[in-house]
Short mmCIF file of C-alpha atoms and ligand atoms in Angstrom, two decimals:
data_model
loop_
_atom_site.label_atom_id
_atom_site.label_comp_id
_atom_site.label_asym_id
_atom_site.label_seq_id
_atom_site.Cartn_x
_atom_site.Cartn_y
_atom_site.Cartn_z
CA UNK A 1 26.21 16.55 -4.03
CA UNK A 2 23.05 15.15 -3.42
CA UNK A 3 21.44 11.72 -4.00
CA UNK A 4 18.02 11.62 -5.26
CA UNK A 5 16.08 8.41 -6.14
CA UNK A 6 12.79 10.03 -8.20
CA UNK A 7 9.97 6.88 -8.85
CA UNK A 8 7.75 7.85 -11.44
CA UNK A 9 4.03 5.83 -11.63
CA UNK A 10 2.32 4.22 -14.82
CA UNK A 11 0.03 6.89 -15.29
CA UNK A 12 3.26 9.50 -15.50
CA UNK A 13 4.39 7.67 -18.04
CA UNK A 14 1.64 6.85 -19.73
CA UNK A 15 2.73 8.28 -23.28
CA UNK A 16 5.28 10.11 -25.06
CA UNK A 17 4.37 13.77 -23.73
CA UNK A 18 4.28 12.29 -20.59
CA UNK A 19 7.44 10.48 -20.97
CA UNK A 20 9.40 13.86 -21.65
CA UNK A 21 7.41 15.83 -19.21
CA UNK A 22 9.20 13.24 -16.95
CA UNK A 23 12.28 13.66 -18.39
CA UNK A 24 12.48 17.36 -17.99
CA UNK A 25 11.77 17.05 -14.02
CA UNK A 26 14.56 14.73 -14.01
CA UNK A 27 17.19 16.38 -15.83
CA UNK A 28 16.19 19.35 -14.15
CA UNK A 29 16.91 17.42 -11.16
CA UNK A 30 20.29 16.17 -12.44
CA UNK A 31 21.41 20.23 -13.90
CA UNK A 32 20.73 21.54 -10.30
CA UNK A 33 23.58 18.76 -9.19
CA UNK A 34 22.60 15.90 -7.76
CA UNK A 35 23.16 12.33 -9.17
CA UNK A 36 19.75 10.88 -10.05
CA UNK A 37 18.55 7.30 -10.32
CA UNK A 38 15.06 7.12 -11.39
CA UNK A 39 12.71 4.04 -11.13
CA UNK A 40 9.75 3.61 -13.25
CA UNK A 41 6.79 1.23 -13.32
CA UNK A 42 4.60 0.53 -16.38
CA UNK A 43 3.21 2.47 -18.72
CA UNK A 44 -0.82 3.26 -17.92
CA UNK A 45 -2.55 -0.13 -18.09
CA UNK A 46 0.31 -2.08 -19.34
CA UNK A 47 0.81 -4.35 -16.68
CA UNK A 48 -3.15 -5.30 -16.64
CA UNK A 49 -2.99 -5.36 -20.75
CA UNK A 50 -0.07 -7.95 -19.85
CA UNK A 51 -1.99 -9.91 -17.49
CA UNK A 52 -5.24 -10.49 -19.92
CA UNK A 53 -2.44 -11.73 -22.58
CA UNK A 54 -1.66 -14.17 -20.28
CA UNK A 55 -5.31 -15.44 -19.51
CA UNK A 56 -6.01 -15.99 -23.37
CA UNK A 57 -3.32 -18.35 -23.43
CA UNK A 58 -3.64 -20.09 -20.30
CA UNK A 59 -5.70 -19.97 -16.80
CA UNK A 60 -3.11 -20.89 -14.87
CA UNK A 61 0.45 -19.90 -16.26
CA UNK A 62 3.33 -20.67 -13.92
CA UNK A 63 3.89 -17.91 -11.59
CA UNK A 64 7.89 -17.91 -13.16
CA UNK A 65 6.33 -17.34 -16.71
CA UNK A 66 4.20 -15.01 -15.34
CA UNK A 67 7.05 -12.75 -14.04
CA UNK A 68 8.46 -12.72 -16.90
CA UNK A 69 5.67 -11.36 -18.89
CA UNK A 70 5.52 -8.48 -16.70
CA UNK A 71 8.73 -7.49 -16.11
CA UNK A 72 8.90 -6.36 -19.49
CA UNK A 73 6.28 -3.62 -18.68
CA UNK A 74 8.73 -1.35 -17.06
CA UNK A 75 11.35 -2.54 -19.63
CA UNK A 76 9.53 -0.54 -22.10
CA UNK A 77 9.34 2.82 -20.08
CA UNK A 78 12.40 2.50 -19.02
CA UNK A 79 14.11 2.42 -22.09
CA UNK A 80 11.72 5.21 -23.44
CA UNK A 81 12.53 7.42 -21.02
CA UNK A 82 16.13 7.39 -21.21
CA UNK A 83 15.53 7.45 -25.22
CA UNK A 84 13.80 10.61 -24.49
CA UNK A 85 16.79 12.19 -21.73
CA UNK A 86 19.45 10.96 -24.74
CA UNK A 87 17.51 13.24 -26.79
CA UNK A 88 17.61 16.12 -24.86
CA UNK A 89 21.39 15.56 -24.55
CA UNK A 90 21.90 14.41 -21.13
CA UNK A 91 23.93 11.46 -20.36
CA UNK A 92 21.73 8.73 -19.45
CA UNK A 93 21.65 4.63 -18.62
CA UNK A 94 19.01 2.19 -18.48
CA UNK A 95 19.20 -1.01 -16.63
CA UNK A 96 16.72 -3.77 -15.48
CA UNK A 97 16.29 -5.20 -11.82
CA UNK A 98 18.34 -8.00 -12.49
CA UNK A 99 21.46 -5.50 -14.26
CA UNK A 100 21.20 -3.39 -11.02
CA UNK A 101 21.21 -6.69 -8.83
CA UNK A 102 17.73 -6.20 -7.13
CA UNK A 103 18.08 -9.74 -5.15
CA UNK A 104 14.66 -10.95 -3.95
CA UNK A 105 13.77 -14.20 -2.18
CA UNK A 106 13.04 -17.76 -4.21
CA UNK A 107 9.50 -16.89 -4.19
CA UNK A 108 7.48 -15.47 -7.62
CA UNK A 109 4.84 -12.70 -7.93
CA UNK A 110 4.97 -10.87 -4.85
CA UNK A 111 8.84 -11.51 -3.89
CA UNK A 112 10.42 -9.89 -1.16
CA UNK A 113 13.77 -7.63 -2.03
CA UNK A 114 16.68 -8.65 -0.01
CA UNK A 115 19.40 -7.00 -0.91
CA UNK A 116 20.61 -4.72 -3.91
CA UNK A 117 24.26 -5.19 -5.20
CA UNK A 118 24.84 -1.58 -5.29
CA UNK A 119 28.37 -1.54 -7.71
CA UNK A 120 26.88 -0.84 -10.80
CA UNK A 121 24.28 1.90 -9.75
CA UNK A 122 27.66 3.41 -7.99
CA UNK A 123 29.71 3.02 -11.06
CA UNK A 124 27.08 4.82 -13.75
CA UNK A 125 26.71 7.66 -11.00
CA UNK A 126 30.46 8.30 -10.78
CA UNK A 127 30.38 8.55 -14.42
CA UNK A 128 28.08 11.02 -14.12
CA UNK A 129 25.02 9.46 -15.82
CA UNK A 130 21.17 9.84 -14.77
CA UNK A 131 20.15 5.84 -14.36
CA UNK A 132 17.15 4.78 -14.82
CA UNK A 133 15.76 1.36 -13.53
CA UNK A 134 12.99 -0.46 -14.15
CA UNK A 135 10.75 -0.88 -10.73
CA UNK A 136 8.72 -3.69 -9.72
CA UNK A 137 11.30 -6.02 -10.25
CA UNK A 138 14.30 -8.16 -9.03
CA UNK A 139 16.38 -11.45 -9.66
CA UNK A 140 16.12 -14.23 -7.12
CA UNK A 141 19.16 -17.14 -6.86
CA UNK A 142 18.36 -18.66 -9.32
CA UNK A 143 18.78 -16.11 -11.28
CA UNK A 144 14.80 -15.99 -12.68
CA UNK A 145 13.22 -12.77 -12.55
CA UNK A 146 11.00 -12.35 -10.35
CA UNK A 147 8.05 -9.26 -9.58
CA UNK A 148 7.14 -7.41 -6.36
CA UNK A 149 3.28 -7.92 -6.31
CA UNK A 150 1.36 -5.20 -7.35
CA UNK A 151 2.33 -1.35 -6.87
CA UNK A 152 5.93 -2.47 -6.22
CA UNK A 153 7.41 0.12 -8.11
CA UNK A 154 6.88 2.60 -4.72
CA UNK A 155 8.91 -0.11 -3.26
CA UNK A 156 11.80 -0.85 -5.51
CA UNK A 157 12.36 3.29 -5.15
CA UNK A 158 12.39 3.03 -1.37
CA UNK A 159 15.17 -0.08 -1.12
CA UNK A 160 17.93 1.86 -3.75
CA UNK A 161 17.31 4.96 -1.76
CA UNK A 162 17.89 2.81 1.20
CA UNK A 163 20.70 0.69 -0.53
CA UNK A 164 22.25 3.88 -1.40
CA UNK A 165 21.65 6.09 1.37
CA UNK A 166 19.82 8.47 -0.89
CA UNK A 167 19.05 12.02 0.49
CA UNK A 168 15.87 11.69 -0.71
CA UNK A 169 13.13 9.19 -2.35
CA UNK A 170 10.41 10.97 -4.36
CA UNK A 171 7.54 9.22 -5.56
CA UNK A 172 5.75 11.00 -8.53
CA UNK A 173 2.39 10.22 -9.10
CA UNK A 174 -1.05 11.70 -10.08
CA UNK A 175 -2.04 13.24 -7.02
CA UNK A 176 -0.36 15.93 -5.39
CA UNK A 177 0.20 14.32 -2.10
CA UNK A 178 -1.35 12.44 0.85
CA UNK A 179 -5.14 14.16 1.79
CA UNK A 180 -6.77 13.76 5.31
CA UNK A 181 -9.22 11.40 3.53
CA UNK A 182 -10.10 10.67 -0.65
CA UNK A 183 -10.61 13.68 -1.99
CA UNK A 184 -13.33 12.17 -4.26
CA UNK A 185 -15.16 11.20 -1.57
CA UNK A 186 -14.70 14.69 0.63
CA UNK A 187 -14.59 18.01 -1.38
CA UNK A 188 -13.01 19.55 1.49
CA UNK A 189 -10.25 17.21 2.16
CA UNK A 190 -6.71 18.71 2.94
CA UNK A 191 -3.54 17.86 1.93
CA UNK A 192 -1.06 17.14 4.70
CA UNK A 193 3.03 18.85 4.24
CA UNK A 194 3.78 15.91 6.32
CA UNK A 195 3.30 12.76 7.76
CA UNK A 196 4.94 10.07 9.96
CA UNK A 197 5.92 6.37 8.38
CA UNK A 198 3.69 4.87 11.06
CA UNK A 199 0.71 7.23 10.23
CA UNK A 200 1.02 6.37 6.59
CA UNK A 201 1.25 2.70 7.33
CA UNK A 202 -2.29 2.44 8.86
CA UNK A 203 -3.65 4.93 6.03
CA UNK A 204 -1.89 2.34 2.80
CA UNK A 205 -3.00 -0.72 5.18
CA UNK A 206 -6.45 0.75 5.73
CA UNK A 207 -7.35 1.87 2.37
CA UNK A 208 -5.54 5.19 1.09
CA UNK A 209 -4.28 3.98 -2.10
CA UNK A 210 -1.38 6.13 -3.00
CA UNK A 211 1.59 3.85 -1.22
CA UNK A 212 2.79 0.23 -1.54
CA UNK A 213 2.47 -0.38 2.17
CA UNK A 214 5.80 -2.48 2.47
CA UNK A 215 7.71 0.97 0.37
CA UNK A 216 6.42 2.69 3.61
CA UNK A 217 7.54 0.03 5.98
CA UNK A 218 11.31 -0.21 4.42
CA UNK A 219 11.30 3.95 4.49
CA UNK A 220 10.61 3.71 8.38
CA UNK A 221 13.06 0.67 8.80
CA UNK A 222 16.14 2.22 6.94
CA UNK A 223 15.23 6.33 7.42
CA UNK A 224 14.54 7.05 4.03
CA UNK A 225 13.07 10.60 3.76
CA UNK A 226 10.39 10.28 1.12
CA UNK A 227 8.59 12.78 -0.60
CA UNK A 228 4.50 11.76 -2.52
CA UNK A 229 4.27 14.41 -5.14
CA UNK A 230 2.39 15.14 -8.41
CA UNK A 231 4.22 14.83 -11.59
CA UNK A 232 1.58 17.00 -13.29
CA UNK A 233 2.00 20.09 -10.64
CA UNK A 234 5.41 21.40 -10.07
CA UNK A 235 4.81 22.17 -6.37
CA UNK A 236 5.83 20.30 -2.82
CA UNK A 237 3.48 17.20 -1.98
CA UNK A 238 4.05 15.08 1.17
CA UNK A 239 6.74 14.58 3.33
CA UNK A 240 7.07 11.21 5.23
CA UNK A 241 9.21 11.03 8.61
CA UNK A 242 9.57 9.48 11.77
CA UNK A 243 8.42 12.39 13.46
CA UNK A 244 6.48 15.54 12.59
CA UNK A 245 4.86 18.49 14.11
CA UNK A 246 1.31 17.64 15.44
CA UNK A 247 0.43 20.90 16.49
CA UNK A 248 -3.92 21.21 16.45
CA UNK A 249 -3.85 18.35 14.28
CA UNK A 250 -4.51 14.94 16.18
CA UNK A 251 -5.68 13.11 13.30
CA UNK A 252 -4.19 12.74 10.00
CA UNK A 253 -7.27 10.99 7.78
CA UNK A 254 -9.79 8.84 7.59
CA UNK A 255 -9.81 6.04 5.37
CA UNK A 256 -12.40 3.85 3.89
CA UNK A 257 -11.73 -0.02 3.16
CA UNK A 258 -14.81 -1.97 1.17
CA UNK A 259 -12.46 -4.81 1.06
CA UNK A 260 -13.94 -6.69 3.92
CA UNK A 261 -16.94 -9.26 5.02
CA UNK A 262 -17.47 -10.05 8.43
CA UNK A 263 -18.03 -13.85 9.61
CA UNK A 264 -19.26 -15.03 13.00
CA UNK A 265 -19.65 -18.15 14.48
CA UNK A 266 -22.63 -17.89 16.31
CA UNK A 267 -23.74 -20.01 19.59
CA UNK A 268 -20.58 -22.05 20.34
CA UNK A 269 -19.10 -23.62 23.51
CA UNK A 270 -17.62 -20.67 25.71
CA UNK A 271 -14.73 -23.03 27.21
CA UNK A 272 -10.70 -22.24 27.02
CA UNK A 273 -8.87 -23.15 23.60
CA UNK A 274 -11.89 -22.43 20.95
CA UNK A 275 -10.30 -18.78 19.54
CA UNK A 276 -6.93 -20.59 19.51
CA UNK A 277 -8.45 -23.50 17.39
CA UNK A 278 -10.61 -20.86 15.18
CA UNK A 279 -7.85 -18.73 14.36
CA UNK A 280 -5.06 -21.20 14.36
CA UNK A 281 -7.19 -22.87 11.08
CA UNK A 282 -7.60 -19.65 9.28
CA UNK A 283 -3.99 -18.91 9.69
CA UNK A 284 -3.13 -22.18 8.36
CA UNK A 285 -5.04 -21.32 5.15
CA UNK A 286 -3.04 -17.78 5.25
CA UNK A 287 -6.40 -15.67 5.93
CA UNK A 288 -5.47 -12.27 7.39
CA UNK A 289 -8.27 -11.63 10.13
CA UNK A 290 -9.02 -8.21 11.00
CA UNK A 291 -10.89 -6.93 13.85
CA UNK A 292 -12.26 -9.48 16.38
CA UNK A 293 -14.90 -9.43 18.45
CA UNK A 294 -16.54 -11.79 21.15
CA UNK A 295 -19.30 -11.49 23.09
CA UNK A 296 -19.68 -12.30 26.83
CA UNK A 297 -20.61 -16.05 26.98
CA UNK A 298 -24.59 -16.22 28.12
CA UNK A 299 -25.89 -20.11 28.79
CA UNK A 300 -21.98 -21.62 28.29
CA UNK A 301 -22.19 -20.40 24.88
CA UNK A 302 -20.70 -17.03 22.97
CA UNK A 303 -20.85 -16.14 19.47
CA UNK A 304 -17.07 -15.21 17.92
CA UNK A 305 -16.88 -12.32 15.05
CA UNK A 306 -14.55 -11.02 13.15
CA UNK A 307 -13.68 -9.92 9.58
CA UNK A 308 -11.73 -11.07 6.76
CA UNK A 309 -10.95 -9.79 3.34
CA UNK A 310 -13.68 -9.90 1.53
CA UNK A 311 -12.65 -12.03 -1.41
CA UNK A 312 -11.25 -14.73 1.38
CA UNK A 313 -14.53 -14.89 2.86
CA UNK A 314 -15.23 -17.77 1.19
CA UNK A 315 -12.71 -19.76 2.06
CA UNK A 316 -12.41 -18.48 5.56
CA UNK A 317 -16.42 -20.11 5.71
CA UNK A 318 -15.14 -22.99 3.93
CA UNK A 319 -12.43 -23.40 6.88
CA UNK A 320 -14.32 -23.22 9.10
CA UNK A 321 -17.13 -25.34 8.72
CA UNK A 322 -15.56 -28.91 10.69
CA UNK A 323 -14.78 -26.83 13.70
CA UNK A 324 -18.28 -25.29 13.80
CA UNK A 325 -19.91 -28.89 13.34
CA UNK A 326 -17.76 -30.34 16.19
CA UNK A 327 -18.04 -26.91 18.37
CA UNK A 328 -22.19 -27.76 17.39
CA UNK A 329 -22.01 -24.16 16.56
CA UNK A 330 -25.81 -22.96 15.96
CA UNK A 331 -24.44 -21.09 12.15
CA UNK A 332 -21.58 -19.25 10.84
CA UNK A 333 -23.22 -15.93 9.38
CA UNK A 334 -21.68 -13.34 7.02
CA UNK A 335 -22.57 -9.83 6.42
CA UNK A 336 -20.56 -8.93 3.40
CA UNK A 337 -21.91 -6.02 2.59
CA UNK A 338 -19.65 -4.05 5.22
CA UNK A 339 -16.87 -1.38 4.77
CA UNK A 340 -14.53 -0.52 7.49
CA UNK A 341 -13.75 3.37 7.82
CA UNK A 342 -10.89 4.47 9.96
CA UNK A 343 -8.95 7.61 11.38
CA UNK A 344 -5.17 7.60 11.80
CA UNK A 345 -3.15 9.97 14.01
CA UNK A 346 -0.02 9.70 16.45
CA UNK A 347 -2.60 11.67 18.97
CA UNK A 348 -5.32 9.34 19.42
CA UNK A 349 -2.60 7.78 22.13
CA UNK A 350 -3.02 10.79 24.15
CA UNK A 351 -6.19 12.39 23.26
CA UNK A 352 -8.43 10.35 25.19
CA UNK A 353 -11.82 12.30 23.68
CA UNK A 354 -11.11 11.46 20.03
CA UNK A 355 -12.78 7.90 20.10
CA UNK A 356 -16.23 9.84 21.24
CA UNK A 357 -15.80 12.59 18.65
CA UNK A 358 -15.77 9.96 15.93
CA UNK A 359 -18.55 7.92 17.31
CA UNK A 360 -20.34 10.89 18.00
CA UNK A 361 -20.69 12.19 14.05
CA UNK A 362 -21.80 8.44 13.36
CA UNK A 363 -24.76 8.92 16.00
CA UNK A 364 -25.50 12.82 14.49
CA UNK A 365 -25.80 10.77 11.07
CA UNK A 366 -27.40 7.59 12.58
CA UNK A 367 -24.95 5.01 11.08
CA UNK A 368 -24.88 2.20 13.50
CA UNK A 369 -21.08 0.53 14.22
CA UNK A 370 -20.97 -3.04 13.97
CA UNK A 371 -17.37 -3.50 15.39
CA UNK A 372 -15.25 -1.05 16.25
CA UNK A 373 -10.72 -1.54 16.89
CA UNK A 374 -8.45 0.42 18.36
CA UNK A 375 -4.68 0.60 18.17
CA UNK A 376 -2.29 3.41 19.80
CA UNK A 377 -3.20 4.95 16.27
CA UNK A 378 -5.78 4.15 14.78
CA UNK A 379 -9.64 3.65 15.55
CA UNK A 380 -11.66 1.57 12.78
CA UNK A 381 -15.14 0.91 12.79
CA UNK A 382 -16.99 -1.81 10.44
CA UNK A 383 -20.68 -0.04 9.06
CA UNK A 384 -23.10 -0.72 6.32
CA UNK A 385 -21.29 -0.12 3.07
CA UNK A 386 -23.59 2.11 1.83
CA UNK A 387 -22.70 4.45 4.30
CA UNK A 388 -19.21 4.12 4.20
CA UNK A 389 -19.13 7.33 1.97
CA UNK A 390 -21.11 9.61 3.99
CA UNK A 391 -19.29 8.38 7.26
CA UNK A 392 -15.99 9.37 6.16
CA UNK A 393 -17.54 12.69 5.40
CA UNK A 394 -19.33 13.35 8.64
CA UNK A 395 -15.78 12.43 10.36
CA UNK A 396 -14.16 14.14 8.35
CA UNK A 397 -16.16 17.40 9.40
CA UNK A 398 -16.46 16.47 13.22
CA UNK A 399 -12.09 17.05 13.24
CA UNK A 400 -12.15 20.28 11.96
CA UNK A 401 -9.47 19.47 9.78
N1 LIG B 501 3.50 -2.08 -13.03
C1 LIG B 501 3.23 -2.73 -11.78
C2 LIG B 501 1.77 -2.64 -11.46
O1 LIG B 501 1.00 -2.07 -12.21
C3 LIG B 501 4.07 -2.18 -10.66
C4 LIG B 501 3.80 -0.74 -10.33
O2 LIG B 501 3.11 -0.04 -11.05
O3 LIG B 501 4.30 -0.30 -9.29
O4 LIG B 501 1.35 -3.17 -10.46
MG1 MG B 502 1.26 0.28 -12.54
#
């Protein structure tokens, strides 16, 4: 007998049609023989419904208070949906994070799972029940409830299929699976029968919004075979693994991210220790930095680039601005109207023309790259937003996908 942890999205259980669509794929599920824990986020909107409550009663509510206002989100589908499994006469339990011992760190509204008490998921299984739990969140030692951040649903799944050494993890959503690039964006785009955790790390980190990146990092870490699949389609989506066929197929998508300013730091003192004192404030103030550029120092000076998110770029300036006084930097500039576009694939390690290809369609179109990365697999470029569109097409076309 199999294990199968099934995660089900807001918009899948959105209403009560929904809600029993949902409920047939699972007891379907559970007739064919396999014990079958199901996790569930919010219904639709619910969570962002819960979070304007909040604002009309305060600006800043504690981040405890606020945890516990939206915890009860996936309280409500979860006991809907076993209401609705009851009714179609299958035995069926549903628990919260905190009855299933979902143990997270002290830490409130974007808490880190550490460890799931597994007894009581075991004990409703052996009795033969379909369990469903409410995702997104977990219990910390102090016993206050605490959430995931955002999307953490996908991730709640992941760590009981780990915890239990599931045979599989699917996560049912409203798209079919994971595309070579948005398919809103590129009429053409493909959907992919498989993909590796590392793969679909750079595509959730870079933009492809159909993963909680940290679900996909846990998968990798503890082998959990997951599956991204439509709840609306009854037909195979996406399989993640550690390895898959690559065949013709040297890249996997390309990604757009509009998320993103970029900052320099123009005209300053091209001696040793000025990156290290740069970076070392903006890490201070937690600001991720992206890609980072510097040019080659002309008159003992060099200007410093890089980018940020673009709602930190702000702050990042902010930061920044006593260094650049005592540096006698000649400005910090930002362009924030930038977008970062990307392709991902395990072959760009070995495919030494694939970097040319992509820069090559950007020429054809004449979109100009104002910084471009590179990782063993990944290759992002930062261009004019406006563009950002049409240069994931024209990629998207150069690979032949
Ligand atoms: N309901 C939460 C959210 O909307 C968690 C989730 O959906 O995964 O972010
Ligand atoms: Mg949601």
């Amino acid at each position: 007998m199999s294990i199968i942890v099934q995660k089900f999205g807001g918009s899948s259980v959105a209403d009560a049609e929904r809600l029993f669509r949902v409920a047939k794929i699972v007891t379907d599920t559970y007739s064919a023989g396999n014990s079958v824990v199901v996790v569930v986020s919010a219904q639709g909107d619910t969570t962002d419904d819960l979070i304007a409550k909040a604002a009309e009663i305060s600006q800043n509510p504690s981040k405890r208070e606020l945890d516990v206002l939206l915890s009860a989100g996936e309280q409500i589908s979860m006991s809907l949906l076993a209401m609705a499994i009851e009714k179609m006469g299958f035995p069926v339990i549903s628990l919260t994070g905190w009855q299933v011992g979902v143990q997270t760190d002290a830490s409130h509204s974007c808490s880190k799972i550490r460890r799931i008490d597994k007894e009581r998921l075991e004990s409703e299984l052996d009795k033969r029940k379909i369990v469903i739990v409410a995702g997104f969140q977990g219990i910390n030692r102090y016993d206050d409830i605490t959430t995931l951040g955002r999307g953490g649903s996908d991730t709640s799944a992941v760590a009981i299929a780990a915890a239990l050494h599931a045979d599989l993890c699917q996560i049912y959503t409203d798209v079919d699976g994971i595309y070579t690039a948005d398919p809103r964006i590129v009429k053409d785009a493909k959907k992919l029968d498989e993909i590796t955790y590392d793969e679909m790390l750079e595509l959730a980190n870079l933009g492809a919004n159909v993963l909680h990146s940290r679900s996909v990092e846990m998968a990798k870490k503890y082998s959990v075979k997951l599956e991204v699949r439509s709840s609306f389609e009854n037909k195979p989506g996406t399989i993640l693994k550690e390895v898959v066929k690559v065949e013709r197929m040297l890249i996997r998508g390309v990604t757009r991210d509009n998320n993103t300013a970029r900052i320099s730091l123009v005209e300053i003192p091209d001696v040793p220790g000025i990156a290290f004192k740069i970076f070392s404030i903006l890490a201070k103030k937690n600001i991720n930095v992206d890609i980072i550029l510097q040019s080659i120092g002309r008159n003992n000076t060099k200007d410093i680039s890089f980018t940020v998110a673009h709602d930190q770029k702000d702050e990042a300036i902010e930061a920044l601005r006593e260094v650049a006084e005592l540096f006698k930097a000649k400005e910090i500039t930002c362009d924030d109207s930038v977008a970062k576009v990307s392709i991902v694939g395990a072959g760009i390690e070995t495919h030494p023309g694939i970097a040319a290809k992509m820069f090559e369609a950007l020429a054809d179109a004449d979109i100009n790259i104002k910084m471009i990365a590179t990782s063993e697999i990944k290759i992002s470029v930062l261009i004019d937003r406006d563009k950002a569109e049409r240069a994931v097409q024209v990629i998207h076309d150069a690979f032949d996908f």
